Short mmCIF file of C-alpha atoms in Angstrom, two decimals:
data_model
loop_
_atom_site.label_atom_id
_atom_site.label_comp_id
_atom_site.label_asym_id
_atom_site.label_seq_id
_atom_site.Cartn_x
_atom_site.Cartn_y
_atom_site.Cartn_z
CA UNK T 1 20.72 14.81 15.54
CA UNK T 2 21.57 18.33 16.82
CA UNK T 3 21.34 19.72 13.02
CA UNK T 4 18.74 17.72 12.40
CA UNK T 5 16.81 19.29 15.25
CA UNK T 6 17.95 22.65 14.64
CA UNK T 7 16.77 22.55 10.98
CA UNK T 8 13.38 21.62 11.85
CA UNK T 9 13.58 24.33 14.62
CA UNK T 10 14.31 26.63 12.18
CA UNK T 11 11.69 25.48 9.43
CA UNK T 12 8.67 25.79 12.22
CA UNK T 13 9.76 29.33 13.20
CA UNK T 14 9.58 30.50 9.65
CA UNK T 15 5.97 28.76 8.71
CA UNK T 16 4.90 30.87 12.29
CA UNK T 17 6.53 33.84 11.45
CA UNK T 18 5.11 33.97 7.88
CA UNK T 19 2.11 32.04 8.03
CA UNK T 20 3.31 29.34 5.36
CA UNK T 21 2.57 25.69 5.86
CA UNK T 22 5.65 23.67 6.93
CA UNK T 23 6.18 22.61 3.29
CA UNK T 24 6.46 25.67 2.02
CA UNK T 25 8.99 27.06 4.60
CA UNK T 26 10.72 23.47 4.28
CA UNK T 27 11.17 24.47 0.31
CA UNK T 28 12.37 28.27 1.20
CA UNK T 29 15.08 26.91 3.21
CA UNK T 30 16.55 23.50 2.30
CA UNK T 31 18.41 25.09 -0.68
CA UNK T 32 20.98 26.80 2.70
CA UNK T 33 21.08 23.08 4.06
CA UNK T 34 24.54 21.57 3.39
CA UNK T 35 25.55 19.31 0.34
CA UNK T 36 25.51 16.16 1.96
CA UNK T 37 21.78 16.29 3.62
CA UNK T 38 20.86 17.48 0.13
CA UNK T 39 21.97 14.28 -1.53
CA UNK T 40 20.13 12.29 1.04
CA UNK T 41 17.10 13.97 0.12
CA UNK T 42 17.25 14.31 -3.41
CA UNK T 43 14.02 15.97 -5.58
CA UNK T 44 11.19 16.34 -3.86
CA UNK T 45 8.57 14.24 -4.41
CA UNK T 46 4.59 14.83 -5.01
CA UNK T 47 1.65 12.94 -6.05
CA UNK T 48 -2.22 13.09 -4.35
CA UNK T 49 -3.05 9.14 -3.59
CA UNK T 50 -6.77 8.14 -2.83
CA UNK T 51 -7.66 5.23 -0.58
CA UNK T 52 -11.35 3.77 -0.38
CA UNK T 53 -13.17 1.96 1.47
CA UNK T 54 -15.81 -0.24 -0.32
CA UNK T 55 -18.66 -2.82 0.36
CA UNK T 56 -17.11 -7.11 -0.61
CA UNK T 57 -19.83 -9.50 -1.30
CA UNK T 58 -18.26 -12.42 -1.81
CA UNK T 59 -20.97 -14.52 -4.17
CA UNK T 60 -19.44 -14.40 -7.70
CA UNK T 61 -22.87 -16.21 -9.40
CA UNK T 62 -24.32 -13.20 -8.78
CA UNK T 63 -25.01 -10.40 -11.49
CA UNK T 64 -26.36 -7.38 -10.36
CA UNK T 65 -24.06 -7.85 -7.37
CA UNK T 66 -20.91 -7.54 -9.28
CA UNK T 67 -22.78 -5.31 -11.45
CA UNK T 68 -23.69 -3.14 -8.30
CA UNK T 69 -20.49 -3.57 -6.88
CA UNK T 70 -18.75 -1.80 -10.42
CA UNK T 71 -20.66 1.05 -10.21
CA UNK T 72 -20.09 1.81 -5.98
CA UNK T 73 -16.12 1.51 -7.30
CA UNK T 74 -16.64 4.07 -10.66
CA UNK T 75 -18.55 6.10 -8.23
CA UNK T 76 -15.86 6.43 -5.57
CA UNK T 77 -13.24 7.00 -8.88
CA UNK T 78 -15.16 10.12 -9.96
CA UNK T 79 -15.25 11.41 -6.05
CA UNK T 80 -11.16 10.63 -5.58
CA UNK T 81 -10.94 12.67 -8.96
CA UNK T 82 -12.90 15.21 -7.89
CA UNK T 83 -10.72 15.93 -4.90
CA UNK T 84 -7.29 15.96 -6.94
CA UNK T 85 -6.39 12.54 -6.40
CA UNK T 86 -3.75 11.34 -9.57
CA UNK T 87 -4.43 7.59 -8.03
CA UNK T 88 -6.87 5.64 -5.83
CA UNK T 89 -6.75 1.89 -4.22
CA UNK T 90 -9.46 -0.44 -3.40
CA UNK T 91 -9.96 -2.95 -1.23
CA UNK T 92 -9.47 -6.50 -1.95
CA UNK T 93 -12.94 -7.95 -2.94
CA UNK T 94 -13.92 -4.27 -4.27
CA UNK T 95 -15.81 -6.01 -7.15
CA UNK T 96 -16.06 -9.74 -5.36
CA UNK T 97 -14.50 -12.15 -2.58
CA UNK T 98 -15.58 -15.05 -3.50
CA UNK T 99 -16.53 -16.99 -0.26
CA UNK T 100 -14.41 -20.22 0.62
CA UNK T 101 -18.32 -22.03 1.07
CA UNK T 102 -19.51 -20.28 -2.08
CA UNK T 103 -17.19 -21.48 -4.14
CA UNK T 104 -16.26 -24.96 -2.48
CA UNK T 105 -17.50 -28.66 -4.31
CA UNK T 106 -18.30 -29.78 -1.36
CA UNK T 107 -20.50 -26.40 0.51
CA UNK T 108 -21.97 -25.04 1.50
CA UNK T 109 -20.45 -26.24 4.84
CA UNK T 110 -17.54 -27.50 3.75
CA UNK T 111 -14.59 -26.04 2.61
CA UNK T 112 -13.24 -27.44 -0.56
CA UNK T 113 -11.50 -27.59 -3.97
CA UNK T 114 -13.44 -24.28 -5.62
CA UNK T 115 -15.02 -24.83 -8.37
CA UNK T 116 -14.57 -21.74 -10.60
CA UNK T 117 -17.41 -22.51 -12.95
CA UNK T 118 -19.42 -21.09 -10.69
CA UNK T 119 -17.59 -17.31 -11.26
CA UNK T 120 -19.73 -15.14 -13.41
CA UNK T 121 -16.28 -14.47 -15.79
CA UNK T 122 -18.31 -12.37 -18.61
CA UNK T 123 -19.49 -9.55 -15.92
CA UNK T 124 -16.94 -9.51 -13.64
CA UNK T 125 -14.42 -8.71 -16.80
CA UNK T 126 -17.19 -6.44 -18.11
CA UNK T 127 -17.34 -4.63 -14.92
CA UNK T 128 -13.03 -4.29 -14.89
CA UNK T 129 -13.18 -3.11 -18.51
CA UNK T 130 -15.54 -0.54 -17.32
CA UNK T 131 -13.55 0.66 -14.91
CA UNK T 132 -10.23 0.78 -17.25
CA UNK T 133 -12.49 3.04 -19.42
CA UNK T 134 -13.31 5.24 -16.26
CA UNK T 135 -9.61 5.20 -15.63
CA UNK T 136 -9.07 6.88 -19.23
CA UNK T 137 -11.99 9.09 -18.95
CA UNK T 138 -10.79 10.81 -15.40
CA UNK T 139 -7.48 10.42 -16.51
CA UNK T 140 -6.88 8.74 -12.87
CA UNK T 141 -4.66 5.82 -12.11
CA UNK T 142 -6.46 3.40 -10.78
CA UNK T 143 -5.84 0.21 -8.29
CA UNK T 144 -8.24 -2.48 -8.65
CA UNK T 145 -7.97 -5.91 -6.80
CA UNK T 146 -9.60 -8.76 -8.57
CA UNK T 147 -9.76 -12.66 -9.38
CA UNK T 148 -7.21 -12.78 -12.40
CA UNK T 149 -8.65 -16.37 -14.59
CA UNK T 150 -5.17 -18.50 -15.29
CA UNK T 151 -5.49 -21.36 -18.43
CA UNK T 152 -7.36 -24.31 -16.85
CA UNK T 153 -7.01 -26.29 -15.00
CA UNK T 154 -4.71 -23.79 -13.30
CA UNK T 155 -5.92 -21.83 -10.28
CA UNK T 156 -6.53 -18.16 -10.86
CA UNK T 157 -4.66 -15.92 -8.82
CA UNK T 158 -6.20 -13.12 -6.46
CA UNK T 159 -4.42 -10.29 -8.10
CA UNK T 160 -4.56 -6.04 -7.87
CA UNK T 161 -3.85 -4.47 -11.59
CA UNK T 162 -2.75 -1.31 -12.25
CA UNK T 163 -4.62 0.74 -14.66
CA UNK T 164 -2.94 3.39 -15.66
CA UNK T 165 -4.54 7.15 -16.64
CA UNK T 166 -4.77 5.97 -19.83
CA UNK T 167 -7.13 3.17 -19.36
CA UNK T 168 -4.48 0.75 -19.81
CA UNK T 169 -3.60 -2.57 -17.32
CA UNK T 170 0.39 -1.53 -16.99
CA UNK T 171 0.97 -4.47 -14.71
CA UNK T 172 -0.70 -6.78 -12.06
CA UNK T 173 0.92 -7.80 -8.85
CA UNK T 174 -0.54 -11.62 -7.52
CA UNK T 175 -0.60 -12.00 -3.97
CA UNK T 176 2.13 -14.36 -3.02
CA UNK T 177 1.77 -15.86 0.86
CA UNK T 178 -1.59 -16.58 0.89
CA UNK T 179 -3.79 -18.00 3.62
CA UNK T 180 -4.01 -21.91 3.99
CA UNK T 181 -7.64 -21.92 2.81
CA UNK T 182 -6.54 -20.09 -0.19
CA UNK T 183 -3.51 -21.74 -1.36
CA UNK T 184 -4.98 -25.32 -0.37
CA UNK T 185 -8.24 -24.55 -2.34
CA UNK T 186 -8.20 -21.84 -4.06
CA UNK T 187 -5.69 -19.99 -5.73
CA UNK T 188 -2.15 -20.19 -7.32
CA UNK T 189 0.05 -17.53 -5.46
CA UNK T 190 2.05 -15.24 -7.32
CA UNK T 191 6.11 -15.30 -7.46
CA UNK T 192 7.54 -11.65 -7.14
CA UNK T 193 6.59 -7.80 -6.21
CA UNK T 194 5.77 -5.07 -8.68
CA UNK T 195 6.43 -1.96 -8.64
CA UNK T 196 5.17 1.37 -10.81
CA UNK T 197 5.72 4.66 -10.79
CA UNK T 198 3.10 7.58 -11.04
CA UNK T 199 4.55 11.39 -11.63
CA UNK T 200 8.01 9.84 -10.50
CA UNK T 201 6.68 8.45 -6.96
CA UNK T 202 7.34 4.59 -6.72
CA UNK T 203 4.84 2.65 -5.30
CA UNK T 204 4.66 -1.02 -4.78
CA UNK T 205 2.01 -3.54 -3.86
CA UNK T 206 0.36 -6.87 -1.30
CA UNK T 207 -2.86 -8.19 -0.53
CA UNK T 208 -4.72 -10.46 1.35
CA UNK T 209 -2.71 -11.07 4.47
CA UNK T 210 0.31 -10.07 3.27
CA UNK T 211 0.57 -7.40 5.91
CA UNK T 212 1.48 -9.56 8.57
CA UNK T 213 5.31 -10.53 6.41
CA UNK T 214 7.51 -7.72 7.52
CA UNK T 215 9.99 -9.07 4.93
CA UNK T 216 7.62 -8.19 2.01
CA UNK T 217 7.70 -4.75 3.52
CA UNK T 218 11.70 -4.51 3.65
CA UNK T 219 11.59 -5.97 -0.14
CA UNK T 220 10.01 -3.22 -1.28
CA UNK T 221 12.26 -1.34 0.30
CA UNK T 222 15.27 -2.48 -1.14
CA UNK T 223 13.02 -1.61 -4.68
CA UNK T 224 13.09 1.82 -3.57
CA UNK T 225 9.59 1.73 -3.21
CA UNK T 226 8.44 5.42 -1.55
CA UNK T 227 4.43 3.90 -0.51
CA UNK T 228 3.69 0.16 -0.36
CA UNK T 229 -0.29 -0.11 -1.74
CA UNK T 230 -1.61 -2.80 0.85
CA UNK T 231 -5.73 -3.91 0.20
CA UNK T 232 -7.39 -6.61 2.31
CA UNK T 233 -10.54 -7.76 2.32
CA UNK T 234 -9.80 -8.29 6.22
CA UNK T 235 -7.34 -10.70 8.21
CA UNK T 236 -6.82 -11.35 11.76
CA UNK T 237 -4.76 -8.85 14.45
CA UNK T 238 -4.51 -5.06 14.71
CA UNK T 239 -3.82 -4.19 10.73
CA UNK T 240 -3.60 -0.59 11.64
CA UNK T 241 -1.17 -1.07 13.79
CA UNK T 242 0.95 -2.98 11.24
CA UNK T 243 0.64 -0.71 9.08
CA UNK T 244 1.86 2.20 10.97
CA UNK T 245 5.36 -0.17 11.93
CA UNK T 246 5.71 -0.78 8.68
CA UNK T 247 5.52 2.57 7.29
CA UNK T 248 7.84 3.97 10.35
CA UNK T 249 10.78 0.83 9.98
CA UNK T 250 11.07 1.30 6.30
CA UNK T 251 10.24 5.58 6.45
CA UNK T 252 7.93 5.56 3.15
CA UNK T 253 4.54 5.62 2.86
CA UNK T 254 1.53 2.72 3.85
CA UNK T 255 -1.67 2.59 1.93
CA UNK T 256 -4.46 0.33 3.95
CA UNK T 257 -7.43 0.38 2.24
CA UNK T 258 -10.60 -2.37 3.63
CA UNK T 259 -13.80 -2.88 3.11
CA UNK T 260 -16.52 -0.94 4.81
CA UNK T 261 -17.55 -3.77 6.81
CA UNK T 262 -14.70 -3.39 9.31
CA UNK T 263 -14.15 0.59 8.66
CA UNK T 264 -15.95 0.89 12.40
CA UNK T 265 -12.73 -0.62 14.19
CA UNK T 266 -9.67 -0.29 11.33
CA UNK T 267 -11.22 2.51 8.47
CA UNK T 268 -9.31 3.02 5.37
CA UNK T 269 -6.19 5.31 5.57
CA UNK T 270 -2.70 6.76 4.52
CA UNK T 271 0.03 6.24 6.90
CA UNK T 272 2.98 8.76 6.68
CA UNK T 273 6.58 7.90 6.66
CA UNK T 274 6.45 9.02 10.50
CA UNK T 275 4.18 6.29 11.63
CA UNK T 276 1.49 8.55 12.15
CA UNK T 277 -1.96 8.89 10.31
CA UNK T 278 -2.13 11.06 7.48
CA UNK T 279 -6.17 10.73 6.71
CA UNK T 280 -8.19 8.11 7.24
CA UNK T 281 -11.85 7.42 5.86
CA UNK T 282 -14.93 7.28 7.82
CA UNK T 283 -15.39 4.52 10.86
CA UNK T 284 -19.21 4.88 9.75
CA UNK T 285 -19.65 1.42 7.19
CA UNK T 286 -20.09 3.92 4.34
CA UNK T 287 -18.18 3.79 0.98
CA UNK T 288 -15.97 6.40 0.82
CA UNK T 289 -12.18 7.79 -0.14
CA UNK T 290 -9.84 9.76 1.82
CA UNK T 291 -7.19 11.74 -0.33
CA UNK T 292 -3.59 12.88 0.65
CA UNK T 293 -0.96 14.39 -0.95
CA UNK T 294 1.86 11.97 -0.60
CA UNK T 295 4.67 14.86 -0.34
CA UNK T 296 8.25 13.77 0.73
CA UNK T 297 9.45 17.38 2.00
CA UNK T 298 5.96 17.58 4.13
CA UNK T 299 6.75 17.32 8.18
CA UNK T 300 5.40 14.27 7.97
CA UNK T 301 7.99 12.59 5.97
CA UNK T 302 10.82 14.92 5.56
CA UNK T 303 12.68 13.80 8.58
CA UNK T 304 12.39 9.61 7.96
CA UNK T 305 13.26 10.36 4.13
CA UNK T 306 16.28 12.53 4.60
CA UNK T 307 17.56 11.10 7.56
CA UNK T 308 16.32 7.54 8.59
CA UNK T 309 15.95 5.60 6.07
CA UNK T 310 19.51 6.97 4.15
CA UNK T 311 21.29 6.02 7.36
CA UNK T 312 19.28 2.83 8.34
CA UNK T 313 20.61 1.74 4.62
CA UNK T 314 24.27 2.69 6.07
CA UNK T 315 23.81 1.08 8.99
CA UNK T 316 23.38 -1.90 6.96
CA UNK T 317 25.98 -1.76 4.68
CA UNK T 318 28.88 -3.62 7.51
CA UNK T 319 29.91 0.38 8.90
CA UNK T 320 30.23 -1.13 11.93
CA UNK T 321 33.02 -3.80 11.61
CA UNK T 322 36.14 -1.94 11.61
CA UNK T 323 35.06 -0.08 15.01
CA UNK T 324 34.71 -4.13 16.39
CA UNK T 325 36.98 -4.70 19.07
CA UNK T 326 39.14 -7.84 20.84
CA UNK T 327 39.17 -7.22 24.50
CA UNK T 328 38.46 -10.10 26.56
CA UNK T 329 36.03 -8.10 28.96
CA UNK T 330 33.50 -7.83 25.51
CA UNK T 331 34.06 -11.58 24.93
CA UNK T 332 33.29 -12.73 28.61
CA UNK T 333 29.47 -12.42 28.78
CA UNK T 334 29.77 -12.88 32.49
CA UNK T 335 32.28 -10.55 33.46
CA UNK T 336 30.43 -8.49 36.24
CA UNK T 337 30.70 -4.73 36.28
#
């Protein structure tokens, strides 16, 4: 811990004494830090991640409000890629959430079997393939949750693809532990992660209410995931909060991205390795996208990736059994002072 604070000692005093952001210190000295905190570090890593913040409506019978609700997310696509952003996330529901009474046989006041008829299929897949050619066009990765249809009578699942910069759906991860409503009415939950990489950064991805699994967190983990992609289109308990223990325990990156409607208590945001907010969007209601650069040498990240999480990992790995002891004072629990 000494080095560790001495090396960050001596990475501030340079960015002061030169004027250089911490990165850009960081970079000028970590080639004189030793071999073995090198190999914990590894390359640096770099790539400028969007999150937004959209409107849901959550009646899929209804055309210009899919329609409208495609053109807020191409809108927000062009603004991420205007600010340098290689990907961007949207909330779950960014294009619908289809309401439990909407949808339900027996609603409008009672939830029920959904009846998936009712789903305008033709513009909602219009609206997706729209935004796939917007992907292409801005030559910006692009993560868009959605209703994905299954062969009836099955269920669809409520799904995020992955469009990549060339307009292409490169893989689609299905949320998994879904609420009761939804897996009792609604949908057929998915069976594993997913992970992709953009510009060598690994990101993985949940949804819905997935947030409150720490497990699914640790999973992605274990994938070597450096930023976990989480969109909701809202779920009960402090989310931001979640978030920023997640991001801390496992040291990578936490994407929360909601819906406008409950940007004035938990807005859109990027949460650092740290634990600590990186940008957030506006608490105002309005659509928007905050942009980071997700940088693993940054101050924000450098110490959880090069120290905590490698020795977390150790700590795991059963270091501690031959420093076990026998001595009957550990074994008696009650053995007083």
């Amino acid at each position: 811990m000494t080095a560790r604070k001495n090396f960050k000692h001596q990475v501030r005093a340079r960015a002061a004494r030169t004027g250089e952001s911490y990165t850009s210190a960081l970079r000028h000295l970590r080639p004189a830090q030793s071999a073995d905190v090198m190999s914990e570090a590894g390359n640096p890593k770099s790539v400028w991640l969007a999150v937004a913040q959209t409107p849901v409506r959550e009646d899929p019978r209804d055309v210009e409000a899919l329609r409208e609700s495609g053109r807020e997310v191409r809108a927000l696509m062009r603004e991420a890629s205007a600010q340098g952003a290689r990907i961007v996330q949207f909330p779950e529901g960014a294009i619908c959430f289809p309401s439990k009474f909407v949808m339900s046989v027996d609603g409008p006041d009672t939830v029920g079997p959904a009846d998936w008829g009712r789903c305008q299929w033709p513009v909602l897949q219009a609206e997706l393939a729209a935004i796939a050619e917007s992907a292409r066009e801005l030559r910006l990765w692009t993560v868009i949750p959605s209703v994905h249809r299954l062969t009836g009578p099955n269920r669809p699942h409520n799904s995020l693809y992955v469009i990549s910069d060339r307009g292409e759906v490169v893989t689609r991860y299905d949320e998994r532990l879904l609420s009761k409503t939804k897996v009792s009415y609604m949908y057929s939950p998915g069976v594993s992660p997913v992970t992709f990489d953009v510009d060598g950064v690994r990101f993985g991805c949940l949804l819905g209410m997935e947030v409150h699994y720490p497990e699914l967190f640790a999973e992605y983990e274990k994938l070597d995931a450096d930023c976990v992609l989480f969109s909701t289109s809202g779920t009960p308990g402090n989310i931001a909060a979640q978030a920023q223990g997640h991001a801390a325990v496992n040291s990578y990156w936490v994407s929360l991205s909601v819906p406008t409607q409950h940007s004035g208590s938990t807005p859109s945001g990027i949460v650092a390795p740290n634990g600590h907010w990186l940008t957030r969007c506006p608490a105002d209601n309005s659509p928007s996208v905050a942009v980071a650069n997700l940088d693993d040498s940054s101050e924000a990240a450098a110490g959880a990736v090069t120290y905590g999480r490698p020795w977390r990992r150790e700590a795991r790995s059963g270091i501690y059994t031959e420093h076990q002891v026998t001595d009957p004072r550990s074994e008696d629990r009650t053995a007083a002072f």
